[in-house]
XYZ file of C-alpha atoms in Angstrom:
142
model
C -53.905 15.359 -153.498
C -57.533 16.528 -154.081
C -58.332 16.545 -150.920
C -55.804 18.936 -149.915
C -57.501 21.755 -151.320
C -60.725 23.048 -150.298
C -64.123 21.993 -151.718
C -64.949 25.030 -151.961
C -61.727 26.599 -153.719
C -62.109 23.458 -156.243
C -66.122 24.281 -156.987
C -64.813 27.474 -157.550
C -62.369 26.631 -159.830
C -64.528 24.115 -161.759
C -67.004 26.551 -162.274
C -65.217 29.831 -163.241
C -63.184 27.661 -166.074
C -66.507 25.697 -166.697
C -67.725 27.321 -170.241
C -70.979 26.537 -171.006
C -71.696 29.134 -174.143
C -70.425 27.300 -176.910
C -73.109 24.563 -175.753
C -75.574 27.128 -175.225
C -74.898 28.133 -178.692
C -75.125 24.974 -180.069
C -78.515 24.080 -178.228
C -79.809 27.538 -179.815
C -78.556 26.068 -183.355
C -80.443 22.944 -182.634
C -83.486 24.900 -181.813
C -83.368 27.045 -184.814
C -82.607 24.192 -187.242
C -85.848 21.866 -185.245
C -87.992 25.127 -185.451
C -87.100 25.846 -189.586
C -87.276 22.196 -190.437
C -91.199 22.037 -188.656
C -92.178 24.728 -190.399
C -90.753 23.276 -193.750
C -92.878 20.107 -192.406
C -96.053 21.911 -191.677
C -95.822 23.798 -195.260
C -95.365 20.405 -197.117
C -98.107 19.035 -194.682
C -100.184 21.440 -196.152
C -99.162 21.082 -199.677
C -100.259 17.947 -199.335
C -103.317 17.753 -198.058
C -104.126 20.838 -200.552
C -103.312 17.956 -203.358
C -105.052 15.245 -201.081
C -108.800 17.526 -201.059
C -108.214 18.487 -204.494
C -108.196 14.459 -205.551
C -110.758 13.392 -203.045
C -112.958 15.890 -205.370
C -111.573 14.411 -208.367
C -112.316 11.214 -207.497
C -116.322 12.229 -206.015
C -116.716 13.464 -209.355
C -115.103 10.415 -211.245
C -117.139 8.002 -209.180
C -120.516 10.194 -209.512
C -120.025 10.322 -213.741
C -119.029 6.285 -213.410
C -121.994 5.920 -211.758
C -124.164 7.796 -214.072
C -122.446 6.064 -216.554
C -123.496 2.487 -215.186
C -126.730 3.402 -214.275
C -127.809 4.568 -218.052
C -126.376 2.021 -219.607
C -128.807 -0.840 -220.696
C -126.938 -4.177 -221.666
C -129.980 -5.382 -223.623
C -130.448 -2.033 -225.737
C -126.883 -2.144 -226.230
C -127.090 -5.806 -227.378
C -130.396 -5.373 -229.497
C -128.369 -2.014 -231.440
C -125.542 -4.296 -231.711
C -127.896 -6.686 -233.867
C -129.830 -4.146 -235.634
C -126.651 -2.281 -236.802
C -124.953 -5.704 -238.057
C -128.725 -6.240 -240.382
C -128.407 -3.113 -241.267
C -124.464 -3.870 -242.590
C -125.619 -6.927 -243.737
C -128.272 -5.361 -246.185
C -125.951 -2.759 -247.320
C -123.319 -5.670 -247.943
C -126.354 -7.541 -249.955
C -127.140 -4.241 -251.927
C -123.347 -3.490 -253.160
C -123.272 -6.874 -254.246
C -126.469 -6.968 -255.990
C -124.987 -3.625 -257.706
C -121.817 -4.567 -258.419
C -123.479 -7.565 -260.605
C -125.992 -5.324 -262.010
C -122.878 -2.961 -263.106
C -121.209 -5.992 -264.687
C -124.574 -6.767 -265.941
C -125.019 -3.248 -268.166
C -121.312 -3.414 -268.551
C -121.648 -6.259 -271.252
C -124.534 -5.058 -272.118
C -122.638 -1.586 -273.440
C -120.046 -3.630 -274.724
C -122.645 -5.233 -277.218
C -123.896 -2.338 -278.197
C -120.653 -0.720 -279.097
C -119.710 -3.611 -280.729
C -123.428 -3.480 -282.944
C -122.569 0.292 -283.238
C -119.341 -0.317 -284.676
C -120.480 -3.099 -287.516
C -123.291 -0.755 -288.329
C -121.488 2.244 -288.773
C -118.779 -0.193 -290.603
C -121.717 -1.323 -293.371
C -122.421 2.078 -293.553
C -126.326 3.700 -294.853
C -127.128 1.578 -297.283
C -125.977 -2.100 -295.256
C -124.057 -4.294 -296.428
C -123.169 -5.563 -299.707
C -125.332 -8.559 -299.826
C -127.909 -6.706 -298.119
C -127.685 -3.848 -301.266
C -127.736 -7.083 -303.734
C -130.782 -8.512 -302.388
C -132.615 -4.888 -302.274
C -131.728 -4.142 -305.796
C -133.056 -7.819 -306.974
C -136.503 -7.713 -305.271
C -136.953 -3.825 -306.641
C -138.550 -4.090 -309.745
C -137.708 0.030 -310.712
C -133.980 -0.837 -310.967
């Protein structure tokens, strides 16, 4: 049955109802769609290496100030302030105590007096009444 046609009538035939546009379409799509998403991929290659350089310096400076840092630190000094600031605590600890009992100290002290202060202004000018007694017995004007 095929072959009772021509060859040549049948090329013929495939190729005039042979439609190739839609496909040529579609390979133009595919294009367009590869060609939009590498240039969405060369922009966010680019964004990123922006933020790649931009923490490469971050982290020359980091590591320059760290080793700064390092290099002007002494662990001896740092012990010996260490010691000298907990004297120095030490002493003032030592003082406030010392002061806190010396305030005690002058606290009784005041308390005594008040109390004298008190019986004294209590017996009044003259003293008290065996104190008058006695005074007016050894006088010899009275």
């Amino acid at each position: 049955m095929l072959l009772d046609e021509d060859p040549a009538t049948l090329i013929h035939h495939t190729i005039g109802n042979f439609n190739i546009h839609p496909d040529k379409s579609a390979v133009l799509r595919i294009n367009e769609s590869l060609s939009t998403l590498h240039q969405a991929r060369d922009l966010r290659v680019k964004e990123v290496e922006s933020v790649l350089k931009k923490l490469s310096r971050n982290l020359q400076t980091l590591t320059s100030q760290h080793s700064e840092t390092i290099s002007s630190h002494s662990s001896t000094s740092h012990a010996s302030q260490i010691v000298e600031l907990d004297t120095q605590k030490f002493r003032i600890a030592k003082a406030a105590s010392d002061l806190e009992i010396e305030g005690e100290k002058l606290q009784t002290e005041l308390e005594v007096a008040k109390a004298q202060l008190r019986e004294l202004e209590m017996q009044g000018v003259e003293g008290n009444e065996m104190e008058r007694s006695r005074r007016e017995s050894e006088d010899p004007v009275v």
